[in-house]
Amino acid sequence: MDYRWRCQDARGRDVPGDETHFATQTDAESWLRDVWQDLLGSGVDRVTLLHGEAEVYGPMSLHPAS
């Protein structure tokens, strides 16, 4: 099984886009650390990490904490 991010808008609707798959959770988290601002700019509000179809954690907001 692989890891991937489910991206959603502020209303909880899935945001379509390139669905990148990762071999490890660490790889998925490193990728998100690099691209979260791009995702936010493209309309993604929150993400959920999936392992196969099971939720690992999330939804997690991409907005910086104030």
Short mmCIF file of N, CA and C in Angstrom, two decimals:
data_model
loop_
_atom_site.label_atom_id
_atom_site.label_comp_id
_atom_site.label_asym_id
_atom_site.label_seq_id
_atom_site.Cartn_x
_atom_site.Cartn_y
_atom_site.Cartn_z
N MET A 1 0.83 -1.19 0.00
CA MET A 1 0.00 0.00 0.00
C MET A 1 0.87 1.24 0.00
N ASP A 2 0.35 2.30 -0.57
CA ASP A 2 1.09 3.53 -0.63
C ASP A 2 0.37 4.64 0.15
N TYR A 3 1.04 5.76 0.26
CA TYR A 3 0.50 6.93 0.94
C TYR A 3 0.15 7.99 -0.09
N ARG A 4 -0.86 8.79 0.21
CA ARG A 4 -1.22 9.91 -0.64
C ARG A 4 -2.00 10.92 0.19
N TRP A 5 -2.10 12.11 -0.33
CA TRP A 5 -2.84 13.17 0.34
C TRP A 5 -4.19 13.37 -0.34
N ARG A 6 -5.25 13.45 0.45
CA ARG A 6 -6.55 13.88 -0.06
C ARG A 6 -6.64 15.37 0.20
N CYS A 7 -6.85 16.14 -0.84
CA CYS A 7 -6.90 17.60 -0.73
C CYS A 7 -8.36 18.04 -0.83
N GLN A 8 -8.74 18.96 0.07
CA GLN A 8 -10.12 19.43 0.09
C GLN A 8 -10.17 20.95 0.21
N ASP A 9 -11.27 21.52 -0.27
CA ASP A 9 -11.48 22.95 -0.14
C ASP A 9 -12.11 23.26 1.21
N ALA A 10 -12.44 24.52 1.46
CA ALA A 10 -12.97 24.94 2.76
C ALA A 10 -14.32 24.30 3.08
N ARG A 11 -15.03 23.84 2.06
CA ARG A 11 -16.33 23.19 2.28
C ARG A 11 -16.21 21.67 2.41
N GLY A 12 -14.99 21.16 2.34
CA GLY A 12 -14.79 19.72 2.48
C GLY A 12 -14.93 18.95 1.19
N ARG A 13 -14.98 19.66 0.05
CA ARG A 13 -15.07 18.99 -1.25
C ARG A 13 -13.67 18.66 -1.73
N ASP A 14 -13.51 17.48 -2.32
CA ASP A 14 -12.22 17.09 -2.87
C ASP A 14 -11.80 18.05 -3.96
N VAL A 15 -10.54 18.42 -3.95
CA VAL A 15 -9.96 19.28 -4.98
C VAL A 15 -9.22 18.38 -5.95
N PRO A 16 -9.65 18.35 -7.21
CA PRO A 16 -8.97 17.49 -8.18
C PRO A 16 -7.59 18.03 -8.51
N GLY A 17 -6.73 17.14 -8.89
CA GLY A 17 -5.38 17.52 -9.27
C GLY A 17 -4.49 16.31 -9.41
N ASP A 18 -3.22 16.57 -9.59
CA ASP A 18 -2.25 15.49 -9.71
C ASP A 18 -2.18 14.73 -8.38
N GLU A 19 -2.49 13.46 -8.42
CA GLU A 19 -2.48 12.65 -7.19
C GLU A 19 -1.16 11.90 -7.09
N THR A 20 -0.25 12.44 -6.29
CA THR A 20 1.07 11.85 -6.11
C THR A 20 1.00 10.76 -5.04
N HIS A 21 1.64 9.64 -5.31
CA HIS A 21 1.69 8.53 -4.36
C HIS A 21 3.11 8.40 -3.82
N PHE A 22 3.22 7.97 -2.57
CA PHE A 22 4.51 7.90 -1.88
C PHE A 22 4.68 6.52 -1.26
N ALA A 23 5.92 6.06 -1.22
CA ALA A 23 6.22 4.74 -0.66
C ALA A 23 6.14 4.75 0.86
N THR A 24 6.46 5.89 1.48
CA THR A 24 6.48 5.96 2.94
C THR A 24 5.75 7.21 3.44
N GLN A 25 5.36 7.17 4.69
CA GLN A 25 4.73 8.33 5.31
C GLN A 25 5.71 9.50 5.37
N THR A 26 6.96 9.21 5.64
CA THR A 26 7.98 10.26 5.68
C THR A 26 8.10 10.97 4.34
N ASP A 27 8.08 10.22 3.25
CA ASP A 27 8.14 10.83 1.92
C ASP A 27 6.94 11.74 1.67
N ALA A 28 5.76 11.28 2.07
CA ALA A 28 4.54 12.07 1.88
C ALA A 28 4.60 13.36 2.70
N GLU A 29 5.07 13.27 3.92
CA GLU A 29 5.15 14.45 4.78
C GLU A 29 6.21 15.44 4.29
N SER A 30 7.32 14.93 3.78
CA SER A 30 8.36 15.79 3.22
C SER A 30 7.84 16.55 2.01
N TRP A 31 7.11 15.86 1.15
CA TRP A 31 6.53 16.50 -0.03
C TRP A 31 5.57 17.61 0.39
N LEU A 32 4.71 17.34 1.37
CA LEU A 32 3.75 18.35 1.81
C LEU A 32 4.47 19.56 2.39
N ARG A 33 5.53 19.34 3.12
CA ARG A 33 6.32 20.43 3.69
C ARG A 33 6.85 21.36 2.58
N ASP A 34 7.15 20.77 1.43
CA ASP A 34 7.69 21.55 0.31
C ASP A 34 6.62 22.27 -0.51
N VAL A 35 5.40 21.75 -0.56
CA VAL A 35 4.40 22.29 -1.50
C VAL A 35 3.14 22.86 -0.84
N TRP A 36 3.06 22.90 0.48
CA TRP A 36 1.80 23.30 1.11
C TRP A 36 1.36 24.70 0.69
N GLN A 37 2.29 25.62 0.49
CA GLN A 37 1.89 26.97 0.09
C GLN A 37 1.32 26.98 -1.33
N ASP A 38 1.88 26.17 -2.20
CA ASP A 38 1.34 26.06 -3.57
C ASP A 38 -0.06 25.48 -3.53
N LEU A 39 -0.26 24.47 -2.71
CA LEU A 39 -1.60 23.86 -2.58
C LEU A 39 -2.60 24.89 -2.07
N LEU A 40 -2.22 25.62 -1.04
CA LEU A 40 -3.10 26.64 -0.47
C LEU A 40 -3.46 27.68 -1.53
N GLY A 41 -2.48 28.08 -2.32
CA GLY A 41 -2.72 29.06 -3.38
C GLY A 41 -3.62 28.54 -4.49
N SER A 42 -3.71 27.22 -4.63
CA SER A 42 -4.55 26.64 -5.69
C SER A 42 -5.93 26.25 -5.19
N GLY A 43 -6.28 26.67 -3.97
CA GLY A 43 -7.64 26.41 -3.47
C GLY A 43 -7.77 25.27 -2.48
N VAL A 44 -6.67 24.62 -2.14
CA VAL A 44 -6.72 23.56 -1.14
C VAL A 44 -6.71 24.20 0.25
N ASP A 45 -7.66 23.82 1.09
CA ASP A 45 -7.79 24.36 2.44
C ASP A 45 -7.24 23.41 3.49
N ARG A 46 -7.41 22.11 3.24
CA ARG A 46 -6.99 21.09 4.21
C ARG A 46 -6.63 19.81 3.51
N VAL A 47 -5.84 19.01 4.19
CA VAL A 47 -5.38 17.74 3.63
C VAL A 47 -5.54 16.63 4.66
N THR A 48 -5.68 15.42 4.15
CA THR A 48 -5.74 14.22 4.98
C THR A 48 -4.77 13.21 4.40
N LEU A 49 -3.92 12.65 5.25
CA LEU A 49 -2.98 11.62 4.80
C LEU A 49 -3.68 10.27 4.80
N LEU A 50 -3.59 9.60 3.66
CA LEU A 50 -4.20 8.28 3.50
C LEU A 50 -3.12 7.23 3.29
N HIS A 51 -3.33 6.05 3.85
CA HIS A 51 -2.49 4.88 3.59
C HIS A 51 -3.43 3.86 2.98
N GLY A 52 -3.31 3.68 1.67
CA GLY A 52 -4.35 2.94 0.96
C GLY A 52 -5.60 3.79 1.00
N GLU A 53 -6.66 3.27 1.56
CA GLU A 53 -7.89 4.05 1.73
C GLU A 53 -8.13 4.45 3.19
N ALA A 54 -7.25 4.02 4.10
CA ALA A 54 -7.41 4.32 5.53
C ALA A 54 -6.80 5.68 5.85
N GLU A 55 -7.50 6.47 6.65
CA GLU A 55 -6.98 7.77 7.09
C GLU A 55 -5.92 7.57 8.16
N VAL A 56 -4.76 8.15 7.95
CA VAL A 56 -3.68 8.14 8.95
C VAL A 56 -3.91 9.28 9.92
N TYR A 57 -4.10 10.48 9.38
CA TYR A 57 -4.49 11.64 10.18
C TYR A 57 -5.06 12.72 9.27
N GLY A 58 -5.76 13.64 9.90
CA GLY A 58 -6.39 14.74 9.18
C GLY A 58 -7.88 14.70 9.38
N PRO A 59 -8.58 15.66 8.84
CA PRO A 59 -8.04 16.72 7.99
C PRO A 59 -7.21 17.73 8.79
N MET A 60 -6.20 18.25 8.12
CA MET A 60 -5.26 19.20 8.71
C MET A 60 -5.29 20.47 7.86
N SER A 61 -5.52 21.59 8.50
CA SER A 61 -5.57 22.87 7.80
C SER A 61 -4.19 23.23 7.25
N LEU A 62 -4.18 23.86 6.08
CA LEU A 62 -2.94 24.38 5.51
C LEU A 62 -2.71 25.84 5.89
N HIS A 63 -3.65 26.44 6.58
CA HIS A 63 -3.51 27.84 6.98
C HIS A 63 -2.58 27.94 8.19
N PRO A 64 -1.64 28.87 8.13
CA PRO A 64 -0.72 29.05 9.28
C PRO A 64 -1.50 29.38 10.55
N ALA A 65 -1.04 28.85 11.67
CA ALA A 65 -1.67 29.15 12.96
C ALA A 65 -1.40 30.60 13.31
N SER A 66 -2.39 31.25 13.90
CA SER A 66 -2.17 32.65 14.28
C SER A 66 -1.99 32.80 15.75
#
